[in-house]
XYZ file of C-alpha atoms in Angstrom:
567
model
C 64.287 -113.627 -46.037
C 60.334 -114.763 -47.661
C 59.413 -112.146 -49.806
C 56.419 -109.863 -48.500
C 53.128 -111.425 -50.351
C 50.579 -108.862 -52.012
C 47.615 -108.186 -50.654
C 45.219 -106.579 -53.809
C 42.511 -107.307 -51.967
C 43.471 -105.393 -48.647
C 45.069 -102.212 -50.776
C 41.430 -102.139 -52.326
C 39.619 -101.972 -49.260
C 42.026 -99.051 -48.219
C 41.111 -97.163 -51.658
C 37.520 -97.271 -50.803
C 37.855 -96.733 -47.182
C 39.773 -93.749 -48.272
C 36.953 -92.547 -51.112
C 34.217 -93.470 -48.730
C 36.075 -90.676 -46.181
C 36.402 -88.238 -49.096
C 32.882 -88.291 -49.499
C 32.064 -88.408 -46.057
C 33.714 -85.107 -45.881
C 32.174 -83.698 -48.819
C 28.632 -84.433 -47.191
C 29.403 -83.117 -44.147
C 30.113 -79.628 -45.525
C 27.184 -79.970 -47.774
C 28.688 -79.163 -51.054
C 28.010 -81.390 -53.788
C 28.359 -79.340 -56.796
C 31.547 -77.765 -57.970
C 31.863 -74.475 -58.219
C 31.531 -73.303 -62.002
C 33.683 -70.265 -63.792
C 32.620 -67.156 -65.119
C 32.024 -68.531 -68.651
C 29.531 -70.832 -67.204
C 27.943 -69.122 -64.093
C 29.149 -65.666 -64.110
C 29.689 -64.074 -60.806
C 30.680 -60.285 -59.423
C 32.134 -57.327 -61.043
C 33.912 -54.734 -59.424
C 34.555 -51.625 -60.962
C 37.227 -49.497 -59.253
C 38.001 -45.478 -60.821
C 41.712 -44.925 -59.718
C 42.660 -41.578 -58.046
C 46.338 -40.745 -58.000
C 48.179 -40.302 -54.876
C 50.244 -37.624 -55.867
C 47.540 -35.302 -57.534
C 46.595 -34.952 -61.916
C 46.067 -37.878 -63.695
C 46.253 -41.556 -63.056
C 49.984 -42.609 -64.816
C 49.534 -45.355 -67.289
C 52.599 -47.207 -64.989
C 50.839 -47.339 -62.153
C 47.350 -48.055 -63.396
C 49.428 -51.503 -64.816
C 51.092 -51.876 -61.718
C 47.961 -51.612 -59.695
C 46.182 -54.166 -62.141
C 49.171 -56.841 -61.538
C 48.644 -56.525 -57.635
C 45.029 -56.802 -57.725
C 45.313 -60.060 -60.304
C 47.817 -61.714 -58.130
C 45.419 -61.011 -55.215
C 42.565 -61.927 -56.515
C 43.735 -65.488 -58.847
C 47.459 -65.209 -57.030
C 47.200 -69.434 -57.689
C 45.153 -69.244 -60.892
C 42.592 -71.722 -59.936
C 40.063 -69.500 -58.841
C 39.003 -68.070 -61.872
C 38.904 -64.143 -61.543
C 39.824 -62.148 -64.216
C 41.216 -58.426 -64.108
C 41.296 -55.916 -66.491
C 41.406 -51.888 -67.005
C 38.723 -50.142 -69.257
C 39.899 -46.363 -70.370
C 42.735 -44.409 -68.457
C 41.958 -44.963 -64.699
C 39.367 -48.041 -63.978
C 40.260 -51.170 -63.150
C 37.340 -54.252 -63.412
C 37.418 -57.200 -61.484
C 35.392 -60.073 -62.079
C 34.851 -62.970 -59.501
C 33.189 -66.183 -60.163
C 30.022 -66.928 -58.411
C 28.108 -64.365 -55.663
C 28.383 -66.071 -52.429
C 30.238 -65.495 -49.467
C 34.052 -66.141 -50.354
C 33.351 -64.014 -53.458
C 32.289 -61.122 -51.106
C 35.407 -61.543 -49.358
C 37.525 -61.723 -52.014
C 35.972 -58.439 -52.754
C 36.903 -56.994 -49.587
C 40.148 -57.983 -49.966
C 40.538 -56.624 -53.583
C 39.187 -52.908 -52.052
C 41.858 -53.015 -49.846
C 44.777 -50.375 -50.466
C 47.495 -52.869 -48.377
C 49.261 -49.492 -47.342
C 51.388 -51.023 -44.396
C 53.164 -48.502 -42.499
C 55.748 -48.764 -39.110
C 55.417 -45.875 -36.834
C 56.230 -45.342 -33.218
C 53.683 -44.546 -30.611
C 53.969 -41.123 -28.995
C 50.705 -41.612 -26.921
C 48.198 -44.102 -26.236
C 45.748 -44.692 -23.269
C 48.755 -46.784 -21.261
C 51.138 -44.024 -22.260
C 50.676 -40.589 -21.692
C 52.408 -37.955 -24.610
C 55.848 -37.903 -23.810
C 56.408 -40.919 -21.157
C 57.764 -44.234 -21.803
C 55.274 -47.321 -20.369
C 56.038 -51.150 -19.811
C 53.131 -52.435 -20.122
C 51.617 -54.124 -23.589
C 52.720 -56.201 -25.742
C 56.220 -57.315 -26.016
C 58.791 -58.263 -28.815
C 62.025 -60.778 -28.697
C 64.312 -61.756 -31.190
C 64.023 -65.319 -32.712
C 67.019 -67.183 -34.273
C 65.764 -66.395 -37.677
C 63.460 -63.724 -37.491
C 61.907 -61.070 -34.648
C 59.074 -62.007 -33.177
C 56.261 -59.231 -32.970
C 53.036 -60.260 -30.710
C 50.123 -57.876 -31.363
C 47.306 -56.994 -29.800
C 44.213 -57.558 -32.467
C 45.824 -58.271 -35.886
C 41.838 -58.648 -37.096
C 42.081 -54.233 -37.190
C 43.435 -55.203 -40.459
C 39.973 -56.631 -41.472
C 37.849 -54.367 -40.051
C 36.457 -52.651 -36.164
C 36.821 -49.036 -35.455
C 39.070 -46.519 -36.910
C 39.308 -42.887 -37.408
C 37.815 -41.096 -40.329
C 39.458 -39.114 -42.714
C 37.600 -36.102 -41.573
C 38.207 -36.033 -38.050
C 42.007 -36.815 -38.731
C 42.089 -33.785 -41.015
C 40.168 -31.846 -38.246
C 42.347 -33.030 -35.597
C 45.607 -32.074 -37.514
C 44.078 -28.726 -38.321
C 43.416 -28.094 -34.774
C 46.768 -29.272 -33.899
C 47.870 -26.431 -36.437
C 45.831 -23.900 -34.967
C 46.322 -24.415 -31.871
C 50.300 -24.241 -32.507
C 52.036 -21.247 -30.282
C 53.489 -18.504 -32.884
C 55.677 -17.210 -29.941
C 56.921 -20.944 -29.023
C 60.493 -21.003 -28.566
C 61.874 -22.726 -31.688
C 64.802 -24.330 -30.727
C 61.698 -26.446 -28.548
C 59.645 -26.624 -31.646
C 63.068 -28.124 -33.562
C 63.533 -30.467 -31.189
C 60.559 -32.076 -31.196
C 59.450 -31.994 -34.930
C 61.081 -33.280 -37.475
C 62.610 -31.710 -40.229
C 60.635 -30.305 -43.236
C 60.345 -32.607 -46.231
C 58.353 -34.700 -48.553
C 55.207 -35.756 -46.506
C 54.963 -38.561 -48.676
C 58.355 -39.958 -47.635
C 58.961 -41.689 -44.562
C 61.316 -39.924 -41.620
C 64.577 -41.030 -39.968
C 64.153 -42.775 -37.064
C 66.084 -40.395 -35.283
C 63.148 -37.975 -35.880
C 60.570 -40.014 -35.056
C 61.932 -40.900 -31.826
C 62.559 -36.993 -31.194
C 58.392 -36.430 -31.763
C 57.531 -39.805 -29.701
C 59.619 -38.409 -26.365
C 58.647 -34.927 -26.880
C 55.446 -34.651 -28.386
C 54.308 -30.802 -29.308
C 51.677 -29.391 -27.472
C 49.386 -28.921 -30.436
C 49.600 -32.398 -31.404
C 49.072 -33.538 -27.245
C 45.865 -31.437 -27.302
C 44.449 -32.727 -30.509
C 45.300 -36.357 -29.109
C 43.365 -35.425 -25.776
C 40.551 -34.842 -27.685
C 40.018 -37.384 -30.091
C 37.835 -40.012 -29.586
C 37.538 -43.256 -32.185
C 34.304 -43.252 -34.489
C 31.531 -46.253 -35.017
C 33.135 -48.926 -36.898
C 32.568 -49.003 -40.682
C 33.903 -45.134 -40.471
C 36.516 -44.082 -43.436
C 39.566 -45.218 -42.602
C 41.923 -41.884 -41.557
C 44.179 -40.486 -44.218
C 47.888 -42.249 -43.874
C 50.498 -39.451 -44.968
C 53.344 -41.371 -44.231
C 55.523 -38.222 -43.584
C 52.813 -36.781 -41.040
C 51.881 -38.134 -37.506
C 48.791 -39.966 -37.713
C 45.631 -40.305 -35.011
C 43.816 -43.509 -35.530
C 42.759 -46.541 -33.101
C 43.139 -50.297 -33.121
C 39.761 -52.755 -33.672
C 39.318 -52.288 -29.480
C 38.735 -48.967 -30.131
C 41.698 -47.737 -28.762
C 42.891 -44.370 -29.285
C 46.617 -43.705 -30.620
C 49.066 -40.919 -31.948
C 51.593 -42.040 -34.190
C 54.872 -40.206 -35.210
C 55.521 -40.390 -38.863
C 56.331 -43.360 -40.487
C 59.668 -44.601 -40.523
C 59.295 -47.948 -42.625
C 57.297 -48.282 -45.598
C 55.608 -51.321 -46.212
C 57.229 -51.456 -49.949
C 60.390 -52.707 -47.699
C 58.830 -56.091 -47.148
C 60.530 -58.901 -49.435
C 58.552 -61.203 -48.633
C 55.477 -62.322 -46.473
C 54.041 -65.876 -45.332
C 52.082 -67.291 -42.879
C 52.025 -70.210 -40.602
C 52.130 -72.206 -37.238
C 55.933 -72.207 -35.874
C 57.091 -74.782 -34.290
C 55.692 -75.246 -30.656
C 53.309 -72.551 -30.850
C 49.202 -72.885 -31.248
C 48.270 -69.541 -33.013
C 48.581 -68.536 -36.147
C 51.650 -65.551 -37.421
C 52.444 -63.571 -40.420
C 56.354 -63.466 -41.013
C 57.618 -60.444 -42.744
C 60.893 -60.487 -44.310
C 62.153 -56.874 -45.403
C 64.720 -55.725 -48.054
C 67.663 -54.462 -47.249
C 67.097 -50.608 -46.296
C 63.740 -51.706 -44.343
C 65.921 -54.461 -42.336
C 68.379 -51.734 -41.241
C 65.699 -49.200 -40.693
C 63.263 -52.091 -38.457
C 66.796 -52.742 -36.441
C 67.092 -49.460 -35.746
C 64.144 -48.734 -34.762
C 63.781 -51.427 -32.505
C 67.062 -50.467 -31.157
C 65.645 -47.736 -29.961
C 63.271 -48.672 -28.068
C 65.052 -51.718 -27.014
C 63.997 -51.998 -23.043
C 62.404 -48.700 -22.733
C 58.773 -49.899 -22.344
C 57.816 -47.905 -25.498
C 56.284 -49.223 -28.000
C 56.334 -48.878 -32.221
C 52.700 -49.477 -34.229
C 52.445 -51.763 -37.478
C 49.208 -49.823 -39.665
C 47.704 -51.269 -42.257
C 45.173 -48.992 -44.354
C 45.537 -46.160 -41.527
C 44.668 -48.963 -38.663
C 46.656 -50.129 -35.785
C 47.102 -53.934 -36.023
C 49.878 -54.329 -33.480
C 51.836 -52.168 -30.991
C 54.394 -53.795 -29.287
C 57.598 -53.334 -27.500
C 60.777 -54.593 -27.978
C 63.151 -56.162 -25.647
C 66.379 -56.016 -27.592
C 67.973 -54.769 -31.559
C 66.245 -57.171 -34.178
C 67.100 -57.363 -37.500
C 66.103 -60.382 -40.414
C 62.343 -59.984 -39.827
C 59.666 -59.965 -38.331
C 56.563 -62.123 -37.287
C 53.064 -60.539 -36.057
C 51.026 -62.881 -33.871
C 47.803 -62.393 -32.305
C 44.218 -63.847 -32.781
C 44.663 -64.731 -36.165
C 42.612 -67.485 -38.035
C 44.011 -69.343 -40.880
C 42.093 -67.591 -43.357
C 42.995 -63.623 -41.544
C 46.415 -64.786 -41.683
C 46.418 -65.859 -44.772
C 44.339 -63.170 -46.315
C 47.074 -60.204 -44.646
C 50.092 -62.184 -45.869
C 48.477 -62.240 -49.491
C 47.857 -58.319 -49.598
C 51.530 -57.748 -48.114
C 53.632 -60.376 -50.547
C 51.954 -58.628 -53.346
C 52.396 -55.012 -52.039
C 50.606 -52.346 -51.790
C 48.228 -50.488 -54.332
C 50.726 -47.502 -56.339
C 46.905 -45.850 -56.739
C 43.628 -44.981 -54.530
C 40.120 -46.040 -54.944
C 37.835 -43.807 -53.217
C 34.719 -45.653 -51.929
C 32.650 -43.423 -54.484
C 33.979 -44.748 -57.533
C 33.842 -48.440 -56.276
C 30.650 -49.865 -58.162
C 29.772 -53.548 -57.814
C 27.245 -55.424 -59.581
C 26.320 -59.544 -61.044
C 27.374 -60.402 -64.288
C 26.014 -63.389 -66.508
C 27.597 -66.405 -67.872
C 30.082 -65.130 -70.578
C 29.091 -68.449 -72.668
C 25.445 -69.731 -73.227
C 24.729 -72.680 -70.978
C 24.842 -74.765 -73.963
C 29.010 -74.181 -74.489
C 29.017 -76.444 -70.950
C 26.185 -78.988 -72.326
C 28.546 -79.133 -75.509
C 31.801 -79.857 -73.285
C 29.852 -82.917 -71.114
C 27.921 -84.354 -74.065
C 31.675 -84.732 -75.856
C 32.868 -86.003 -72.163
C 30.230 -88.383 -72.231
C 30.466 -89.828 -75.802
C 34.356 -90.422 -75.371
C 34.107 -92.048 -72.092
C 31.310 -94.434 -73.674
C 33.580 -95.506 -76.973
C 35.832 -96.230 -74.490
C 33.633 -98.571 -72.580
C 32.764 -100.078 -76.010
C 36.382 -100.361 -77.459
C 37.338 -102.115 -73.551
C 34.572 -104.287 -73.636
C 34.964 -105.573 -77.196
C 38.923 -106.723 -77.215
C 39.207 -106.856 -73.510
C 35.732 -108.683 -72.926
C 35.263 -109.660 -69.449
C 38.490 -108.010 -68.162
C 37.030 -105.117 -69.344
C 35.099 -104.882 -65.738
C 38.726 -103.347 -64.483
C 38.636 -100.971 -67.161
C 35.371 -99.585 -66.241
C 35.976 -99.941 -62.737
C 38.912 -97.553 -63.384
C 37.593 -95.293 -64.973
C 34.715 -95.206 -62.159
C 37.265 -94.945 -59.552
C 38.792 -92.284 -60.979
C 35.669 -89.974 -61.939
C 34.751 -90.444 -58.349
C 38.059 -89.396 -57.026
C 38.164 -86.395 -59.713
C 34.982 -85.307 -58.648
C 35.789 -85.513 -54.856
C 38.752 -83.831 -55.138
C 37.199 -80.744 -57.441
C 34.325 -80.599 -54.827
C 36.984 -80.146 -52.095
C 39.272 -77.634 -53.743
C 36.022 -75.600 -54.472
C 34.930 -75.633 -50.937
C 38.801 -75.120 -49.217
C 40.900 -73.376 -52.056
C 38.310 -71.029 -54.378
C 38.808 -73.493 -57.277
C 36.418 -73.436 -60.302
C 35.718 -75.141 -63.080
C 35.453 -73.301 -66.309
C 35.343 -74.860 -69.970
C 39.066 -74.824 -70.157
C 39.119 -76.964 -66.961
C 36.347 -79.527 -68.370
C 38.603 -79.949 -71.341
C 41.425 -80.935 -69.479
C 39.147 -83.765 -67.303
C 38.155 -85.132 -71.056
C 41.824 -85.540 -71.606
C 42.428 -87.178 -68.429
C 39.881 -90.424 -69.786
C 42.407 -90.929 -72.627
C 45.673 -90.738 -69.831
C 43.667 -93.386 -67.656
C 43.228 -95.203 -71.074
C 46.407 -95.217 -71.836
C 47.100 -96.835 -68.076
C 45.768 -100.422 -68.573
C 46.353 -100.876 -72.384
C 49.859 -100.796 -71.498
C 49.209 -103.100 -68.406
C 47.116 -105.752 -70.585
C 49.188 -105.841 -73.510
C 52.187 -106.452 -71.504
C 50.643 -109.489 -69.941
C 49.478 -110.755 -73.338
C 53.018 -110.269 -74.619
C 54.462 -112.029 -71.508
C 51.618 -115.316 -71.765
C 52.226 -115.644 -75.616
C 55.696 -116.708 -74.062
C 54.147 -118.879 -72.109
C 53.641 -117.775 -68.947
C 50.659 -118.476 -66.558
C 48.305 -115.325 -66.125
C 49.174 -115.247 -62.382
C 52.884 -114.488 -63.607
C 52.323 -112.206 -66.353
C 50.336 -109.909 -64.111
C 53.599 -109.566 -61.628
C 55.834 -109.522 -64.689
C 54.147 -106.873 -66.899
C 53.657 -105.020 -64.036
C 57.032 -104.349 -63.795
C 57.678 -103.079 -67.028
C 54.054 -101.317 -67.174
C 54.811 -99.172 -64.267
C 57.662 -98.026 -65.417
C 56.134 -96.963 -68.818
C 53.371 -95.117 -67.103
C 55.179 -93.146 -64.964
C 57.186 -92.185 -67.464
C 53.675 -91.417 -69.962
C 52.358 -89.390 -66.324
C 55.288 -87.927 -65.763
C 55.335 -86.104 -69.081
C 51.985 -85.274 -69.049
C 52.244 -84.187 -65.357
C 55.144 -81.979 -66.587
C 53.076 -80.618 -69.704
C 50.558 -79.263 -67.295
C 52.930 -77.805 -64.791
C 54.872 -75.915 -67.184
C 51.320 -74.686 -68.906
C 49.873 -73.838 -65.330
C 52.957 -71.600 -64.725
C 53.823 -69.566 -67.843
C 50.248 -69.756 -69.562
C 47.278 -67.041 -69.032
C 44.737 -67.548 -66.274
C 42.253 -68.537 -69.127
C 44.738 -71.354 -69.516
C 45.168 -72.146 -66.164
C 42.516 -74.096 -65.437
C 42.665 -76.694 -68.026
C 46.480 -77.376 -67.140
C 45.451 -77.717 -63.623
C 42.623 -80.375 -64.456
C 45.316 -82.077 -66.392
C 47.838 -82.552 -63.696
C 45.067 -83.703 -61.246
C 43.416 -86.112 -63.682
C 47.626 -87.068 -64.051
C 47.846 -87.811 -60.531
C 44.979 -89.460 -59.754
C 45.396 -91.652 -63.150
C 48.770 -92.774 -61.064
C 46.575 -93.191 -57.654
C 44.302 -95.753 -59.313
C 46.740 -97.424 -61.839
C 48.721 -98.660 -58.114
C 45.602 -98.688 -56.082
C 43.127 -99.976 -58.147
C 43.966 -101.231 -61.614
C 46.626 -103.257 -60.847
C 45.361 -105.068 -57.508
C 42.400 -105.447 -59.012
C 43.938 -107.429 -61.892
C 46.075 -109.781 -59.824
C 42.672 -110.156 -58.060
C 40.780 -111.484 -60.878
C 43.764 -113.769 -61.942
C 42.981 -115.981 -59.377
C 39.756 -116.860 -60.437
C 39.614 -119.669 -62.875
C 37.651 -118.223 -65.017
C 40.569 -115.393 -66.246
C 43.315 -118.070 -65.563
C 41.880 -121.013 -66.958
C 41.716 -118.875 -70.741
C 37.642 -119.162 -70.358
C 36.724 -117.581 -74.139
C 34.766 -114.841 -72.932
C 37.299 -113.898 -70.462
C 39.636 -111.509 -72.587
C 42.670 -113.874 -72.027
C 42.234 -117.255 -73.680
C 44.471 -117.858 -76.155
C 42.861 -116.801 -79.112
C 42.725 -113.152 -77.698
C 46.552 -113.033 -76.898
C 47.282 -114.403 -80.234
C 48.596 -117.884 -79.567
C 45.966 -120.223 -81.673
C 44.167 -119.467 -85.182
C 40.747 -119.941 -84.281
C 39.683 -121.902 -87.591
C 42.246 -123.945 -87.803
C 43.741 -124.708 -84.741
C 47.091 -123.874 -85.692
C 49.720 -122.902 -83.017
C 51.188 -119.739 -82.962
C 54.681 -118.476 -82.123
C 55.425 -114.892 -81.532
C 52.173 -114.146 -83.391
C 53.190 -115.920 -86.378
C 52.208 -118.968 -87.978
């Protein structure tokens, strides 16, 4: 079989087409400046004063746990540049680069307590108190996970809900309307046993409440109306019933909680096969999995509903067709952003402390470093780039065209990727990141130096430049891949194990290393091969950088031919 002929021109054309498409997308997004980090630009600072959910002073362990959870929410990827610190015994400060829409959304996500609980639906407009209903969403078992089609997942991030004062008032009315002379047996059959209100109840107790709602709670539900959007969330106490609403203003009376969000082992989002909408997939721990299976088994086929409640708001109220174990999927009108935000909050857990609204303050802060720090960093990179170019021109002469071209292409790809990642993933460029980009200049320079010196070695052995390009490429390719592999491994280790302040450097170092490989394969090699076909280079013009004097096979003053670099 004939060997396939390489087409360097086609490779270069495809590379430039890809770059054009990338910058076309950037032009469409209208973003031409990368997002700068806190140290270079400043941003938004949120000060949150904690309150112990069980009363008393704030335990240091709980404050540190809340700080860790918030840090993972804000900067779980390590590339957004957010910083989370504690101050005193009860204050957490969150600093987010920038002040735009993305930063405001992040600030809202920080404020969310993300307390997820599963409750049974005792009363709803479609289900009178104590009666089963055949309508509403349904839940069917998936081979690997349960599927929980939701009604209005966006309610988790806004919409109508009961205020804490209204819920408390309804609870007081429910207690006041209780008849002291009521039958003890009837009361005992309807309400769960006395227990710690901060603990979930047994599934059987919740089922009893759902199917025989105490009259005082039925009365409270009949007089309950959903407040206006933006009202204070209802007080969600796991061991007590809950009066609340979903995003569409549908009121619910829910039983005490049967599963806590802390029983979630993993939460992720995506679009399942043969589906078109985003879902949030939940994987429970062993105790939570058993409680979920018992809950769905108790209401399977009855038309009764259970509610998924996030921060005292109903985000989904499906029914169950069968007993489900092994996890569940929350589906509904999710966008990619809302699904990712919900999965992120659930994955990193509920906050162990309350942060009342009157204890949350937001302000704009300036950069932590003076503006001349960025200028100094950019000048350092520019000087390094100029030195590399000067060395290349003096040493490789006309072949430095490939060197300069490689640096320009690598710079264009790096800048374009930073812009795209700033827009899509919230990547910010801080001073450590700038240092990582400067190191990338040296990585790119290493690649073409290795290739050119391998070519010179082969040409000293008597090969023509055309042949030397191919033979040198095989050895240079392996060397460069090994070198870039070590650099990428170092960046990966730093990214995984270092603090957030160093993650920016590690991310940019890893990015420039990957781009160096792409440029080496798609520009440096094909461009060198293309130039080797030009007579100016393959015939050894004195300015080509590949003449006999340059490669060391002729001593210019005497004309003595050298072998292996020796006379």
